[in-house]
CSV table of C-alpha atoms in Angstrom, one decimal:
chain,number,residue,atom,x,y,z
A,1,UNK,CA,268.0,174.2,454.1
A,2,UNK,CA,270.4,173.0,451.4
A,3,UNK,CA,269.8,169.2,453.0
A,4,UNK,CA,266.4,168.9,453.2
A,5,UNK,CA,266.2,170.6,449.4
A,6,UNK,CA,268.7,167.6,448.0
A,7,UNK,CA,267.0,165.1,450.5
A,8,UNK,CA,263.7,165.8,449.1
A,9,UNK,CA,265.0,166.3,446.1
A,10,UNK,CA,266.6,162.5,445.8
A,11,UNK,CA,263.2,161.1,447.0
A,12,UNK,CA,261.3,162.7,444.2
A,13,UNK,CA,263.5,161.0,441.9
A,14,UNK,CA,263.9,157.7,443.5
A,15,UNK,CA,259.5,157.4,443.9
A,16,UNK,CA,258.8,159.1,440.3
A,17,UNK,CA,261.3,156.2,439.2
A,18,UNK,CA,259.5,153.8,441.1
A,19,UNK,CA,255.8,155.1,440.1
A,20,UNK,CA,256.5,155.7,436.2
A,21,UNK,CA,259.1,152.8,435.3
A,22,UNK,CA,257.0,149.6,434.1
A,23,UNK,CA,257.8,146.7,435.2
A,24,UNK,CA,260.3,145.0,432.5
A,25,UNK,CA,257.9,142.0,432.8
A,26,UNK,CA,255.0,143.3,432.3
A,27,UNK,CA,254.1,142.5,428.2
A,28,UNK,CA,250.7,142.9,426.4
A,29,UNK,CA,249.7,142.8,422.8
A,30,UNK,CA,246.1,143.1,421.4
A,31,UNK,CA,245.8,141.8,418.0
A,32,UNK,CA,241.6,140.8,416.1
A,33,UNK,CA,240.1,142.5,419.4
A,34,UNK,CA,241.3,139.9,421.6
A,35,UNK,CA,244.0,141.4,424.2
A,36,UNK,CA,247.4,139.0,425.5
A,37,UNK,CA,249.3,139.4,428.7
A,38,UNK,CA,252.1,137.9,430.1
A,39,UNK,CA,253.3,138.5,433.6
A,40,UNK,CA,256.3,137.5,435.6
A,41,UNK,CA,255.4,137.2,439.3
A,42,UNK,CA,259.0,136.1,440.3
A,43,UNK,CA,258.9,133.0,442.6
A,44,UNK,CA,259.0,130.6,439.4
A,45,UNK,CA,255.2,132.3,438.3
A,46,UNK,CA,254.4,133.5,434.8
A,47,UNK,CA,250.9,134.2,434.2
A,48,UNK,CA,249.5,134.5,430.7
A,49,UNK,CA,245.8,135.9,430.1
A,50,UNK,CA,243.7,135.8,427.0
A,51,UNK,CA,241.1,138.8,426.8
A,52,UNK,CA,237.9,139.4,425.0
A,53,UNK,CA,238.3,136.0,422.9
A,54,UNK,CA,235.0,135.5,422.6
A,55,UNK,CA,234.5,138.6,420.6
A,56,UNK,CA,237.6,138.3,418.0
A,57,UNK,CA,237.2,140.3,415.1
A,58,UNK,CA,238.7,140.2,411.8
A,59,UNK,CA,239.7,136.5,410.3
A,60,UNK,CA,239.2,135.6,414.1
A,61,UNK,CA,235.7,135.8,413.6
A,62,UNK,CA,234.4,133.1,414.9
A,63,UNK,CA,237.0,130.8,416.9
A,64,UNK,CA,235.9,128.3,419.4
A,65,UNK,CA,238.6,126.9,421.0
A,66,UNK,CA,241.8,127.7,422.4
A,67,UNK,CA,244.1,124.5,420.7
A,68,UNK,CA,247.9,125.1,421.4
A,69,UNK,CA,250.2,128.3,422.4
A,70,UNK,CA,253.6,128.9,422.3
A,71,UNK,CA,256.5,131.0,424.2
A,72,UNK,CA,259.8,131.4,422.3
A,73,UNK,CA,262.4,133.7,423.2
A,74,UNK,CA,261.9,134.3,426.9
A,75,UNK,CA,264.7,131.5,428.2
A,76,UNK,CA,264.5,129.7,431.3
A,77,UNK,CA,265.3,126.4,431.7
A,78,UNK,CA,261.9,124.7,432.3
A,79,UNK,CA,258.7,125.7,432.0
A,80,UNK,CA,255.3,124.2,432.9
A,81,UNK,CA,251.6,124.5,432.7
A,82,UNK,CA,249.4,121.8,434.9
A,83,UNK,CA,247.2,119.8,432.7
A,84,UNK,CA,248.8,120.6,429.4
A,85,UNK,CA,251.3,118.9,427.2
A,86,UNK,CA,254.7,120.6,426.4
A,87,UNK,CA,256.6,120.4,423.3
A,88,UNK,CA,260.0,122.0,422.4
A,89,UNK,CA,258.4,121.9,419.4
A,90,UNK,CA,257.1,124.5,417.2
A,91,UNK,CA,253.7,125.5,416.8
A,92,UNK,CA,252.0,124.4,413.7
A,93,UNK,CA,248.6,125.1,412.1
A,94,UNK,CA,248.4,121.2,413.5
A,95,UNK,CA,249.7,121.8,416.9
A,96,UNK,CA,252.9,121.5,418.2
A,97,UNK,CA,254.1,119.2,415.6
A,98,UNK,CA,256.7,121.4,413.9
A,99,UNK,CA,260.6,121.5,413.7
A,100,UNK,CA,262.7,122.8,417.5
A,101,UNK,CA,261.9,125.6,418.4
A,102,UNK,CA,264.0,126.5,421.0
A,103,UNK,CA,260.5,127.6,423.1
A,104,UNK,CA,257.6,126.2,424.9
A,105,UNK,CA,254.7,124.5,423.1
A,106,UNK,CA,251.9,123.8,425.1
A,107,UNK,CA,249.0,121.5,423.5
A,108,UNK,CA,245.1,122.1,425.4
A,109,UNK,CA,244.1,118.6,427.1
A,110,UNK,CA,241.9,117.2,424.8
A,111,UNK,CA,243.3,118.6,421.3
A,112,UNK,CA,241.3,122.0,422.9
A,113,UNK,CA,239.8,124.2,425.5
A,114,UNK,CA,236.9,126.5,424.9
A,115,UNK,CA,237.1,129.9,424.8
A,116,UNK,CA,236.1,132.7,427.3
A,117,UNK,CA,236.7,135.8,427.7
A,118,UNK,CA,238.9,135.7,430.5
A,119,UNK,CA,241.7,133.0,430.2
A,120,UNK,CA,243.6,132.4,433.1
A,121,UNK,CA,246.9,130.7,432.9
A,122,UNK,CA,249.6,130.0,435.2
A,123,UNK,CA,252.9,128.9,434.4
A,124,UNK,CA,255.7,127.6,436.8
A,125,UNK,CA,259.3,128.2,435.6
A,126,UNK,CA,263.1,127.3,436.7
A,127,UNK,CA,265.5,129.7,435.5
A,128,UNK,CA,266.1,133.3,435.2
A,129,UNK,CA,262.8,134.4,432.4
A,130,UNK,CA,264.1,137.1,429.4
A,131,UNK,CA,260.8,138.8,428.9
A,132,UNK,CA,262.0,142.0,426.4
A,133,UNK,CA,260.7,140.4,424.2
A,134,UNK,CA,258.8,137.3,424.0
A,135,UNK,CA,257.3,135.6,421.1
A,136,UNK,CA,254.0,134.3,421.2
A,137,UNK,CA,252.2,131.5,419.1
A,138,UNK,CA,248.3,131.0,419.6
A,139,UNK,CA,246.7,128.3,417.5
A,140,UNK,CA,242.8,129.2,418.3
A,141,UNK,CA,240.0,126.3,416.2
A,142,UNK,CA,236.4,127.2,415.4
A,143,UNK,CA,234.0,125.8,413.6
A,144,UNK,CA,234.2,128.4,410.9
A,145,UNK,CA,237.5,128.2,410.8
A,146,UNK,CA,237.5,126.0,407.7
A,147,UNK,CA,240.0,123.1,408.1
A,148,UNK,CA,238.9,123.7,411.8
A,149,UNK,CA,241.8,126.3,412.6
A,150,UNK,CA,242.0,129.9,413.5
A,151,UNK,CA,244.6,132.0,412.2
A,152,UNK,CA,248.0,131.3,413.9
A,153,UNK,CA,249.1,134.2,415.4
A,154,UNK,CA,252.6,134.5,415.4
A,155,UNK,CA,254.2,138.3,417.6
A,156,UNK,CA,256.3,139.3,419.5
A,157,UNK,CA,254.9,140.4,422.4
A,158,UNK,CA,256.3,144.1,423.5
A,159,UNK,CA,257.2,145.5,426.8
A,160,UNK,CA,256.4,149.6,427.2
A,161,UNK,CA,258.9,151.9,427.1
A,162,UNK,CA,260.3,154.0,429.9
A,163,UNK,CA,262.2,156.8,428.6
A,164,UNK,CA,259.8,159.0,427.8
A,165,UNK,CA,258.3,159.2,431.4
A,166,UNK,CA,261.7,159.2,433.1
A,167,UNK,CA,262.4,162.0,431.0
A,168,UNK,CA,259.6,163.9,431.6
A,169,UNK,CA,259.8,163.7,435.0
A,170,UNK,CA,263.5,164.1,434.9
A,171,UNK,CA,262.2,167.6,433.2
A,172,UNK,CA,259.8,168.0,435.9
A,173,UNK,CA,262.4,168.0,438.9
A,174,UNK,CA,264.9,170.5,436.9
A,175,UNK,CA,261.9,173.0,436.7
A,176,UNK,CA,261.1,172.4,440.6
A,177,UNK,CA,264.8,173.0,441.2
A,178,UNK,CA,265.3,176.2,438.7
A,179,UNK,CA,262.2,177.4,440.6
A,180,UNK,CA,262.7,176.5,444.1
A,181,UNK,CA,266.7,178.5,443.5
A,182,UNK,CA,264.9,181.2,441.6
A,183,UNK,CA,262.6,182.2,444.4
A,184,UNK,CA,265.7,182.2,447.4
A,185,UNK,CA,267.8,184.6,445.3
């Protein structure tokens, strides 16, 4: 009896581990209304999503276009989107025109893409991703954007924590144990 109560014990644990701990590349960050996510598939596959873009609020309010983006902070040793430029070098209110960066700058073919509300990007990568905490840099254009630019968004981009759930199911598993003993005495 003793067996089967660590056995099934140990597999509570193990799958409430499994079911409650977020992935550690799983990062998301919503900012004017308009929602970021960044994904790590593994295989050499980041995906990054744009949101609700076409319903920005704040000094958003009105972008267009989708001109340049930026990853800092995340490592690898190459990384690539099909059909846009890449810079190592940081993003500027004019693109990705500024000093190193140590990151990835990626310029929309044509000077721009237009904006929907479901942006779709897939990145391929070489070497091991570090995505605690990325950095992101969006450079969104508009027509109301006076000198033709969006605000730059600039953010780290955060990953959830864990602890509290592990904890609380940590908790939940004492109380099954103190009450499974309790009623056997």
């Amino acid at each position: 009896m003793k067996c089967k109560l660590l056995l099934l014990t140990a597999v509570m644990v193990m799958s409430l581990g499994l079911v409650c701990t977020p992935a550690s590349w799983a990062n998301s960050l919503s900012f004017q209304g308009v929602t970021f996510s960044l994904v790590d598939n593994g295989s050499g596959s980041l995906t990054f999503t744009i949101a609700n873009a076409t319903n920005a609020t704040g000094d958003w309010n009105g972008i267009e276009t989708l001109d340049a983006f930026s990853l800092k902070d995340i490592g690898g040793t190459s990384l690539t989107l099909a059909g846009w430029s890449l810079s190592s070098n940081e993003l500027s209110p004019d693109g990705c025109d500024g000093g190193s960066s140590g990151g990835y700058c990626f310029g929309a073919p044509g000077g721009s893409v237009s904006l929907t509300d479901n942006m779709v990007f897939d990145l391929t990568y070489t070497g091991a991703l570090n995505m605690t905490a990325p950095h992101l840099k969006i450079l969104f254009g508009g027509a109301d954007q006076g000198d033709g630019h969006g605000s730059l968004l600039s953010q780290n981009v955060s990953v959830p924590e864990p602890s509290p759930l592990m904890l609380l199911g940590a908790a939940l598993v004492g109380v099954w144990m103190w009450r499974r003993k309790a009623i056997q005495v």
